[in-house]
Short mmCIF file of C-alpha atoms in Angstrom, two decimals:
data_model
loop_
_atom_site.label_atom_id
_atom_site.label_comp_id
_atom_site.label_asym_id
_atom_site.label_seq_id
_atom_site.Cartn_x
_atom_site.Cartn_y
_atom_site.Cartn_z
CA UNK A 1 83.31 33.94 113.46
CA UNK A 2 84.82 36.91 115.33
CA UNK A 3 88.33 35.77 114.38
CA UNK A 4 87.54 35.61 110.66
CA UNK A 5 85.61 38.90 110.85
CA UNK A 6 88.55 40.49 112.60
CA UNK A 7 90.90 39.22 109.89
CA UNK A 8 88.87 40.84 107.13
CA UNK A 9 88.33 44.04 109.14
CA UNK A 10 92.07 44.39 109.64
CA UNK A 11 92.67 43.55 105.97
CA UNK A 12 90.26 46.28 104.90
CA UNK A 13 91.68 48.88 107.24
CA UNK A 14 95.18 47.77 106.33
CA UNK A 15 94.58 48.23 102.63
CA UNK A 16 92.93 51.57 103.29
CA UNK A 17 95.86 52.76 105.38
CA UNK A 18 98.47 51.62 102.87
CA UNK A 19 96.81 53.85 100.29
CA UNK A 20 96.32 56.62 102.85
CA UNK A 21 99.98 56.36 103.85
CA UNK A 22 101.06 57.00 100.29
CA UNK A 23 98.46 59.76 99.92
CA UNK A 24 99.74 61.58 103.02
CA UNK A 25 103.27 61.56 101.62
CA UNK A 26 102.17 62.89 98.23
CA UNK A 27 99.64 65.53 99.34
CA UNK A 28 101.94 66.91 102.05
CA UNK A 29 104.28 67.94 99.22
CA UNK A 30 101.55 69.31 96.97
CA UNK A 31 99.38 71.20 99.47
CA UNK A 32 100.15 73.80 102.14
CA UNK A 33 99.42 73.58 105.89
CA UNK A 34 96.69 76.21 105.33
CA UNK A 35 94.93 73.93 102.83
CA UNK A 36 94.90 71.04 105.29
CA UNK A 37 93.69 73.39 108.00
CA UNK A 38 90.68 74.44 105.90
CA UNK A 39 89.74 70.81 105.27
CA UNK A 40 90.19 69.93 108.95
CA UNK A 41 87.94 72.83 109.98
CA UNK A 42 85.17 71.69 107.61
CA UNK A 43 85.49 68.12 108.88
CA UNK A 44 85.00 69.30 112.47
CA UNK A 45 81.51 70.47 111.61
CA UNK A 46 80.57 67.45 109.50
CA UNK A 47 81.81 64.77 111.90
CA UNK A 48 79.72 66.23 114.69
CA UNK A 49 76.72 66.56 112.37
CA UNK A 50 77.00 62.93 111.26
CA UNK A 51 76.77 61.82 114.88
CA UNK A 52 73.57 63.83 115.27
CA UNK A 53 72.06 62.34 112.12
CA UNK A 54 72.92 58.75 112.98
CA UNK A 55 71.59 59.22 116.53
CA UNK A 56 72.98 55.80 117.39
CA UNK A 57 70.52 54.17 114.99
CA UNK A 58 73.19 52.15 113.20
CA UNK A 59 74.35 50.67 116.50
CA UNK A 60 70.72 49.94 117.40
CA UNK A 61 70.29 47.95 114.18
CA UNK A 62 73.37 45.88 115.05
CA UNK A 63 72.50 45.32 118.69
CA UNK A 64 68.73 44.65 118.57
CA UNK A 65 67.48 41.10 119.20
CA UNK A 66 64.62 41.27 116.69
CA UNK A 67 65.24 43.06 113.40
CA UNK A 68 62.49 43.63 110.85
CA UNK A 69 62.52 45.15 107.37
CA UNK A 70 60.19 47.86 108.62
CA UNK A 71 62.71 48.72 111.36
CA UNK A 72 65.50 49.08 108.79
CA UNK A 73 63.39 51.47 106.72
CA UNK A 74 62.37 53.41 109.81
CA UNK A 75 66.02 53.90 110.75
CA UNK A 76 66.84 55.25 107.29
CA UNK A 77 63.84 57.60 107.32
CA UNK A 78 64.84 59.01 110.70
CA UNK A 79 68.43 59.53 109.55
CA UNK A 80 67.40 61.25 106.33
CA UNK A 81 64.97 63.54 108.11
CA UNK A 82 67.56 64.60 110.66
CA UNK A 83 70.21 64.96 107.94
CA UNK A 84 68.09 67.39 105.93
CA UNK A 85 67.31 69.47 109.00
CA UNK A 86 70.95 69.45 110.11
CA UNK A 87 72.17 70.41 106.63
CA UNK A 88 69.86 73.41 106.65
CA UNK A 89 71.03 74.50 110.09
CA UNK A 90 74.70 74.17 109.14
CA UNK A 91 74.19 76.09 105.91
CA UNK A 92 72.65 79.00 107.81
CA UNK A 93 75.31 78.86 110.53
CA UNK A 94 78.31 78.60 108.20
CA UNK A 95 79.18 82.37 108.18
CA UNK A 96 79.21 82.38 112.00
CA UNK A 97 81.31 79.18 112.12
CA UNK A 98 83.80 80.71 109.67
CA UNK A 99 84.24 83.72 111.96
CA UNK A 100 84.49 81.53 115.08
CA UNK A 101 87.27 79.41 113.58
CA UNK A 102 88.84 82.38 111.72
CA UNK A 103 88.67 80.40 108.43
CA UNK A 104 86.57 82.36 105.88
CA UNK A 105 86.97 79.65 103.22
CA UNK A 106 84.39 77.57 105.10
CA UNK A 107 81.64 79.60 103.41
CA UNK A 108 82.58 78.31 99.95
CA UNK A 109 83.46 74.69 100.79
CA UNK A 110 80.63 73.86 103.17
CA UNK A 111 77.86 73.37 100.53
CA UNK A 112 79.94 70.61 98.87
CA UNK A 113 80.75 69.06 102.24
CA UNK A 114 77.06 69.06 103.13
CA UNK A 115 76.30 66.99 100.03
CA UNK A 116 78.91 64.47 101.24
CA UNK A 117 77.19 64.56 104.62
CA UNK A 118 73.78 63.68 103.12
CA UNK A 119 75.27 60.78 101.17
CA UNK A 120 76.79 59.42 104.38
CA UNK A 121 73.37 59.43 106.00
CA UNK A 122 72.01 57.32 103.14
CA UNK A 123 74.89 54.84 103.48
CA UNK A 124 74.81 54.29 107.24
CA UNK A 125 71.87 51.84 107.61
CA UNK A 126 73.20 49.51 104.91
CA UNK A 127 76.70 49.58 106.38
CA UNK A 128 75.33 48.77 109.83
CA UNK A 129 73.30 45.84 108.48
CA UNK A 130 76.37 44.42 106.74
CA UNK A 131 78.25 44.67 110.05
CA UNK A 132 75.41 42.93 111.84
CA UNK A 133 75.74 40.08 109.34
CA UNK A 134 79.53 40.06 110.01
CA UNK A 135 80.23 40.66 106.30
CA UNK A 136 83.53 42.39 106.97
CA UNK A 137 85.18 40.91 103.88
CA UNK A 138 82.68 42.75 101.68
CA UNK A 139 83.02 45.93 103.72
CA UNK A 140 86.80 45.73 103.37
CA UNK A 141 86.53 45.47 99.59
CA UNK A 142 84.17 48.44 99.41
CA UNK A 143 86.34 50.58 101.68
CA UNK A 144 89.62 49.87 99.91
CA UNK A 145 88.12 50.04 96.42
CA UNK A 146 86.37 53.39 96.76
CA UNK A 147 89.28 54.98 98.61
CA UNK A 148 92.10 53.72 96.37
CA UNK A 149 90.37 53.96 93.00
CA UNK A 150 88.50 57.21 93.53
CA UNK A 151 89.56 59.25 96.55
CA UNK A 152 93.32 58.88 96.16
CA UNK A 153 93.39 59.22 92.37
CA UNK A 154 91.12 62.27 92.29
CA UNK A 155 92.85 63.97 95.24
CA UNK A 156 96.32 63.63 93.70
CA UNK A 157 95.13 64.60 90.22
CA UNK A 158 93.40 67.77 91.42
CA UNK A 159 96.29 68.66 93.71
CA UNK A 160 98.70 68.42 90.78
CA UNK A 161 96.33 70.66 88.81
CA UNK A 162 96.58 73.30 91.56
CA UNK A 163 93.12 72.90 93.13
CA UNK A 164 94.50 73.24 96.69
CA UNK A 165 92.00 72.20 99.41
CA UNK A 166 89.35 71.46 96.77
CA UNK A 167 91.38 68.40 95.81
CA UNK A 168 90.56 66.67 99.11
CA UNK A 169 87.00 67.96 99.32
CA UNK A 170 85.96 66.82 95.83
CA UNK A 171 87.77 63.48 96.22
CA UNK A 172 85.83 62.88 99.43
CA UNK A 173 82.55 63.66 97.70
CA UNK A 174 83.28 61.25 94.83
CA UNK A 175 84.34 58.33 97.04
CA UNK A 176 81.38 58.85 99.38
CA UNK A 177 78.95 58.84 96.45
CA UNK A 178 80.45 55.63 95.09
CA UNK A 179 80.29 53.92 98.48
CA UNK A 180 76.66 55.00 98.95
CA UNK A 181 75.66 53.51 95.59
CA UNK A 182 77.50 50.20 96.17
CA UNK A 183 76.14 49.71 99.69
CA UNK A 184 72.60 50.52 98.61
CA UNK A 185 72.89 48.10 95.66
CA UNK A 186 74.11 45.29 97.94
CA UNK A 187 71.82 45.99 100.90
CA UNK A 188 69.02 48.26 99.63
CA UNK A 189 66.97 50.10 102.23
CA UNK A 190 64.15 52.45 101.25
CA UNK A 191 62.54 55.20 103.34
CA UNK A 192 59.14 54.47 104.79
CA UNK A 193 56.22 56.90 104.76
CA UNK A 194 54.46 55.54 107.82
CA UNK A 195 56.60 54.64 110.82
CA UNK A 196 55.42 52.46 113.71
CA UNK A 197 55.63 54.09 117.10
CA UNK A 198 56.99 50.95 118.79
CA UNK A 199 59.86 50.66 116.29
CA UNK A 200 60.72 54.33 116.60
CA UNK A 201 60.69 54.04 120.38
CA UNK A 202 62.85 50.93 120.32
CA UNK A 203 65.42 52.41 117.94
CA UNK A 204 65.61 55.75 119.71
CA UNK A 205 65.64 54.16 123.17
CA UNK A 206 68.94 52.36 122.63
CA UNK A 207 70.10 54.82 119.97
CA UNK A 208 69.77 57.88 122.21
CA UNK A 209 72.31 56.48 124.65
CA UNK A 210 74.65 55.56 121.81
CA UNK A 211 74.09 59.02 120.32
CA UNK A 212 75.15 60.75 123.52
CA UNK A 213 78.19 58.48 123.73
CA UNK A 214 79.18 59.06 120.11
CA UNK A 215 78.58 62.78 120.41
CA UNK A 216 80.87 62.94 123.42
CA UNK A 217 83.64 61.13 121.59
CA UNK A 218 83.13 63.13 118.39
CA UNK A 219 83.29 66.39 120.32
CA UNK A 220 86.37 65.22 122.19
CA UNK A 221 88.14 64.32 118.95
CA UNK A 222 87.33 67.66 117.29
CA UNK A 223 87.09 70.32 119.97
CA UNK A 224 90.89 70.55 120.17
CA UNK A 225 90.85 71.47 116.45
CA UNK A 226 88.45 74.30 117.23
CA UNK A 227 90.74 75.49 120.04
CA UNK A 228 93.77 75.42 117.73
CA UNK A 229 91.96 77.18 114.86
CA UNK A 230 90.59 79.88 117.14
CA UNK A 231 93.87 80.48 118.96
CA UNK A 232 96.44 80.06 116.19
CA UNK A 233 94.71 80.03 112.75
CA UNK A 234 94.47 77.72 109.74
CA UNK A 235 98.21 77.08 109.29
CA UNK A 236 98.61 75.93 112.90
CA UNK A 237 95.53 73.73 112.54
CA UNK A 238 97.13 72.19 109.47
CA UNK A 239 100.27 71.35 111.46
CA UNK A 240 98.29 69.96 114.38
CA UNK A 241 95.94 67.89 112.21
CA UNK A 242 98.81 66.42 110.15
CA UNK A 243 100.63 65.34 113.33
CA UNK A 244 97.44 63.73 114.56
CA UNK A 245 96.81 62.07 111.20
CA UNK A 246 100.24 60.41 111.17
CA UNK A 247 99.28 58.64 114.39
CA UNK A 248 95.77 58.05 113.10
CA UNK A 249 97.21 55.83 110.37
CA UNK A 250 97.73 53.17 113.05
CA UNK A 251 94.65 54.07 115.06
CA UNK A 252 92.36 53.89 112.02
CA UNK A 253 93.70 50.47 111.14
CA UNK A 254 93.47 49.04 114.65
CA UNK A 255 90.93 51.14 116.53
CA UNK A 256 88.06 51.11 114.06
CA UNK A 257 88.53 47.43 113.29
CA UNK A 258 88.61 46.62 117.02
CA UNK A 259 85.50 48.66 117.72
CA UNK A 260 83.45 47.35 114.80
CA UNK A 261 84.37 43.68 115.17
CA UNK A 262 84.22 43.54 118.96
CA UNK A 263 80.89 45.36 119.15
CA UNK A 264 79.29 43.18 116.48
CA UNK A 265 80.85 40.03 117.96
CA UNK A 266 79.93 40.78 121.57
CA UNK A 267 76.39 41.67 120.50
CA UNK A 268 76.10 38.46 118.49
CA UNK A 269 77.18 36.37 121.48
CA UNK A 270 74.68 38.13 123.68
CA UNK A 271 71.82 37.58 121.21
CA UNK A 272 72.38 33.83 121.12
CA UNK A 273 72.86 33.66 124.87
CA UNK A 274 76.40 32.27 124.69
CA UNK A 275 78.10 34.94 126.77
CA UNK A 276 78.53 35.05 130.53
CA UNK A 277 80.59 37.29 132.78
CA UNK A 278 83.11 34.56 133.48
CA UNK A 279 83.33 33.48 129.84
CA UNK A 280 83.80 37.04 128.61
CA UNK A 281 86.61 37.92 131.04
CA UNK A 282 89.40 36.19 129.06
CA UNK A 283 88.02 37.58 125.78
CA UNK A 284 88.14 41.09 127.22
CA UNK A 285 91.67 40.59 128.56
CA UNK A 286 92.92 39.17 125.27
CA UNK A 287 91.47 42.12 123.35
CA UNK A 288 93.25 44.62 125.61
CA UNK A 289 96.47 42.59 125.59
CA UNK A 290 96.41 42.32 121.81
CA UNK A 291 95.85 46.09 121.58
CA UNK A 292 98.82 46.70 123.89
CA UNK A 293 101.00 44.21 122.01
CA UNK A 294 100.38 45.98 118.71
CA UNK A 295 100.23 49.65 119.66
CA UNK A 296 102.86 50.11 122.40
CA UNK A 297 105.89 49.53 120.14
CA UNK A 298 104.30 51.79 117.50
CA UNK A 299 103.80 54.44 120.18
CA UNK A 300 107.42 54.17 121.35
CA UNK A 301 108.76 54.26 117.77
CA UNK A 302 106.64 57.33 116.96
CA UNK A 303 108.09 59.20 119.93
CA UNK A 304 111.68 58.24 119.15
CA UNK A 305 111.53 58.70 115.38
CA UNK A 306 109.18 61.69 115.16
CA UNK A 307 111.77 63.98 113.46
CA UNK A 308 112.49 61.44 110.75
CA UNK A 309 108.84 60.47 110.30
CA UNK A 310 107.77 64.08 109.76
CA UNK A 311 110.64 64.75 107.34
CA UNK A 312 110.10 61.55 105.34
CA UNK A 313 106.31 61.60 105.28
CA UNK A 314 105.54 65.31 105.12
CA UNK A 315 108.68 67.23 104.17
CA UNK A 316 110.72 70.08 105.60
CA UNK A 317 107.83 72.56 105.75
CA UNK A 318 106.21 70.46 108.50
CA UNK A 319 109.08 70.27 111.05
CA UNK A 320 107.09 72.23 113.64
CA UNK A 321 104.76 69.21 113.90
CA UNK A 322 107.51 67.06 115.51
CA UNK A 323 106.92 67.93 119.21
CA UNK A 324 103.13 67.74 118.73
CA UNK A 325 103.52 64.26 117.25
CA UNK A 326 105.66 63.12 120.18
CA UNK A 327 103.16 64.31 122.78
CA UNK A 328 100.17 62.79 121.04
CA UNK A 329 102.05 59.49 120.50
CA UNK A 330 102.26 58.96 124.26
CA UNK A 331 98.52 58.35 124.39
CA UNK A 332 98.21 55.87 121.53
CA UNK A 333 97.44 52.89 123.76
CA UNK A 334 94.84 54.81 125.74
CA UNK A 335 93.13 55.84 122.48
CA UNK A 336 92.99 52.23 121.27
CA UNK A 337 92.28 50.72 124.68
CA UNK A 338 89.22 52.82 125.40
CA UNK A 339 87.71 51.60 122.13
CA UNK A 340 88.03 48.01 123.34
CA UNK A 341 86.28 48.85 126.60
CA UNK A 342 83.68 50.95 124.83
CA UNK A 343 82.78 48.15 122.39
CA UNK A 344 82.16 45.81 125.31
CA UNK A 345 80.16 48.40 127.28
CA UNK A 346 77.82 49.13 124.36
CA UNK A 347 77.31 45.44 123.59
CA UNK A 348 76.15 45.01 127.19
CA UNK A 349 73.67 47.88 126.82
CA UNK A 350 75.59 50.25 129.12
CA UNK A 351 74.84 53.14 126.81
CA UNK A 352 73.99 55.86 129.31
CA UNK A 353 76.80 54.90 131.68
CA UNK A 354 79.11 55.24 128.68
CA UNK A 355 77.40 58.45 127.58
CA UNK A 356 78.21 60.56 130.62
CA UNK A 357 81.82 59.39 130.50
CA UNK A 358 82.17 60.37 126.84
CA UNK A 359 80.54 63.75 127.41
CA UNK A 360 82.88 64.36 130.35
CA UNK A 361 85.74 63.49 128.00
CA UNK A 362 84.64 66.21 125.58
CA UNK A 363 84.44 68.75 128.37
CA UNK A 364 87.88 67.78 129.65
CA UNK A 365 89.43 68.05 126.18
CA UNK A 366 87.92 71.51 125.72
CA UNK A 367 89.00 72.78 129.13
CA UNK A 368 92.47 71.21 129.21
CA UNK A 369 93.27 72.01 125.57
CA UNK A 370 92.23 75.64 126.09
CA UNK A 371 94.37 75.84 129.22
CA UNK A 372 97.28 74.24 127.43
CA UNK A 373 97.00 76.61 124.46
CA UNK A 374 98.79 79.23 126.56
CA UNK A 375 101.91 77.13 125.97
CA UNK A 376 101.38 76.69 122.24
CA UNK A 377 100.40 73.65 120.20
CA UNK A 378 102.37 71.30 122.43
CA UNK A 379 100.35 72.55 125.40
CA UNK A 380 97.14 71.67 123.54
CA UNK A 381 98.52 68.18 122.96
CA UNK A 382 99.35 67.75 126.65
CA UNK A 383 95.81 68.77 127.58
CA UNK A 384 94.37 66.23 125.13
CA UNK A 385 96.65 63.52 126.56
CA UNK A 386 95.46 64.21 130.12
CA UNK A 387 91.80 64.01 129.07
CA UNK A 388 92.46 60.80 127.13
CA UNK A 389 94.04 59.13 130.16
CA UNK A 390 91.03 59.99 132.31
CA UNK A 391 88.42 58.66 129.88
CA UNK A 392 90.38 55.43 129.34
CA UNK A 393 90.35 54.90 133.10
CA UNK A 394 86.63 55.61 133.43
CA UNK A 395 85.51 53.41 130.53
CA UNK A 396 87.72 50.51 131.51
CA UNK A 397 86.53 50.73 135.10
CA UNK A 398 82.95 50.41 133.82
CA UNK A 399 83.87 47.29 131.84
CA UNK A 400 85.63 45.74 134.81
CA UNK A 401 82.62 46.37 137.04
CA UNK A 402 80.30 44.69 134.49
CA UNK A 403 82.67 41.73 134.21
CA UNK A 404 83.13 41.60 137.99
CA UNK A 405 86.88 41.54 137.45
CA UNK A 406 89.65 43.36 139.31
CA UNK A 407 91.90 45.95 137.71
CA UNK A 408 94.90 43.93 138.89
CA UNK A 409 94.13 41.22 136.34
CA UNK A 410 94.10 43.79 133.56
CA UNK A 411 97.35 45.37 134.76
CA UNK A 412 98.95 41.93 134.91
CA UNK A 413 97.85 41.19 131.34
CA UNK A 414 99.28 44.48 130.05
CA UNK A 415 102.50 44.62 132.08
CA UNK A 416 104.73 42.44 129.83
CA UNK A 417 103.99 44.59 126.80
CA UNK A 418 104.34 47.87 128.71
CA UNK A 419 107.69 46.78 130.18
CA UNK A 420 109.14 45.64 126.87
CA UNK A 421 107.80 48.70 125.08
CA UNK A 422 109.41 51.02 127.62
CA UNK A 423 112.78 49.23 127.60
CA UNK A 424 112.99 48.96 123.80
CA UNK A 425 111.93 52.61 123.48
CA UNK A 426 114.60 53.83 125.92
CA UNK A 427 117.36 51.93 124.11
CA UNK A 428 116.07 53.11 120.73
CA UNK A 429 116.10 56.73 121.90
CA UNK A 430 119.81 56.55 122.74
CA UNK A 431 120.56 54.76 119.47
CA UNK A 432 118.66 57.31 117.38
CA UNK A 433 120.35 60.25 119.13
CA UNK A 434 123.76 58.70 118.49
CA UNK A 435 122.99 58.21 114.80
CA UNK A 436 121.68 61.77 114.48
CA UNK A 437 124.87 63.06 116.06
CA UNK A 438 126.80 61.22 113.38
CA UNK A 439 124.57 62.89 110.74
CA UNK A 440 123.20 59.56 109.54
CA UNK A 441 120.61 59.60 106.76
CA UNK A 442 117.07 59.77 108.15
CA UNK A 443 115.83 56.68 106.31
CA UNK A 444 118.76 54.70 107.72
CA UNK A 445 118.02 56.01 111.24
CA UNK A 446 114.44 54.76 110.92
CA UNK A 447 115.43 51.39 109.50
CA UNK A 448 118.12 50.56 112.05
CA UNK A 449 116.11 51.85 115.00
CA UNK A 450 112.99 49.90 114.02
CA UNK A 451 114.97 46.66 113.63
CA UNK A 452 116.65 47.09 117.03
CA UNK A 453 113.35 47.98 118.70
CA UNK A 454 111.61 44.97 117.17
CA UNK A 455 114.32 42.63 118.43
CA UNK A 456 114.33 44.12 121.92
CA UNK A 457 110.54 43.99 122.06
CA UNK A 458 109.76 40.59 120.55
CA UNK A 459 112.62 38.44 121.85
CA UNK A 460 111.85 38.90 125.58
CA UNK A 461 108.16 38.31 124.90
CA UNK A 462 109.03 35.08 123.12
CA UNK A 463 111.13 33.99 126.11
CA UNK A 464 108.12 34.77 128.32
CA UNK A 465 105.71 32.86 126.05
CA UNK A 466 104.61 30.57 128.88
CA UNK A 467 102.94 33.48 130.64
CA UNK A 468 99.17 32.86 130.37
CA UNK A 469 98.28 36.02 128.47
CA UNK A 470 101.14 35.63 125.95
CA UNK A 471 100.32 31.95 125.53
CA UNK A 472 96.67 32.84 124.81
CA UNK A 473 97.73 35.41 122.20
CA UNK A 474 99.99 32.87 120.52
CA UNK A 475 97.12 30.38 120.42
CA UNK A 476 94.90 33.04 118.87
CA UNK A 477 97.62 33.72 116.27
CA UNK A 478 97.81 30.00 115.46
CA UNK A 479 94.04 29.90 115.06
CA UNK A 480 94.23 32.91 112.78
CA UNK A 481 96.90 31.18 110.69
CA UNK A 482 94.67 28.10 110.37
CA UNK A 483 91.76 30.29 109.29
CA UNK A 484 93.94 31.91 106.64
CA UNK A 485 95.25 28.53 105.49
CA UNK A 486 91.76 27.11 105.20
CA UNK A 487 90.66 30.20 103.29
CA UNK A 488 93.54 29.85 100.82
CA UNK A 489 92.75 26.14 100.39
CA UNK A 490 89.06 26.91 99.76
CA UNK A 491 89.97 29.46 97.08
CA UNK A 492 92.42 27.08 95.39
CA UNK A 493 89.73 24.39 95.18
#
């Protein structure tokens, strides 16, 4: 079940990111860094507000042992009530926020963004219920369809028409409205006028811990944007956010799919009583090993090929984003790895233990990014990297303590991928520098370097395939291939 769900989750995120990849390339040539900075500033406010509105209620619907229709409606009512209050507060605070972030355009764009925010609140309970039912194939179709057919088309069309930052804002509103309608049609949930105290207490009891955890992570992922906007302005925020978004293409595909599938899967195992500490240890190790196997070569390639990636994807006006991209790329595994640990921790009900770690993460990002801002945007990136390393360590230590497993086992599982990633990255760095010195075309530099890196990374791992962790990953890949084969056969019949 988890394997098939993971397949569809990755398919959905993969399709989304293919479209997003093309959209990044197109919009970077149609819009200015200032336009992206304005959008990023508005998103800082809305992402944090969405966490407040959800209050962990979606996760509570997924994790609870006994789910009733009344509980679903209660969750939606609570979210809508908090969303309306939050929208009013944000509307009143928008002039102050615009001055704080030195982006006056927030005053005109925020009302439209707040409408998007309210639609997201309506969508969340239905999305969570579909995840609980492990209907990731359907979720993938909704995600890819609304993003590709609405968001991308509208954003490019309006950008070509000269609508600047409004192109992204209106495209987001349209795709969010379409997703809200589709999800409600497939999994309708209505508000309830009279809520039961026991259901409210049960939802908020688990949800409050998840809320604190999500708020910590949301703050940590956005407070650096506030630091950049306040210290350097909208153009610098545009550069910083674009560098982050290049890396987020991989993180969105892998991280969100990992978190959603693992949390739903771990929770499902716990509900049916089929999980034990000993049985979950290899599952946890495989998840981390798979994350390392996928993300470490991407991380190394992003560091080595950052100049070419920025030029090819964004264009010459974005060259100042290269060193920021390289610094942030160092932490790609930590960003994905902490999501694996966090999914396990939440499925085990360790919400408040996770909460203080996530809130500490937000504080560390704020403090270290502010300190690093004295050295420019790269200094902000270094501060974020330091905070990311700390939270990865803290969350993984919590998982290991729950599993009663030593850190040495985790290090042993990750070491083959870390070693091969480091070696292939070092060789690729020298190769890329040589080709640049010979004034080789950037696309050719990327192509040759990626091929060499892939060979240097995969061949040694294949030779080491008898190592337990690599053998287990290969077996999982074979199982995945059988699932795909059976699926194709079912469709052909």
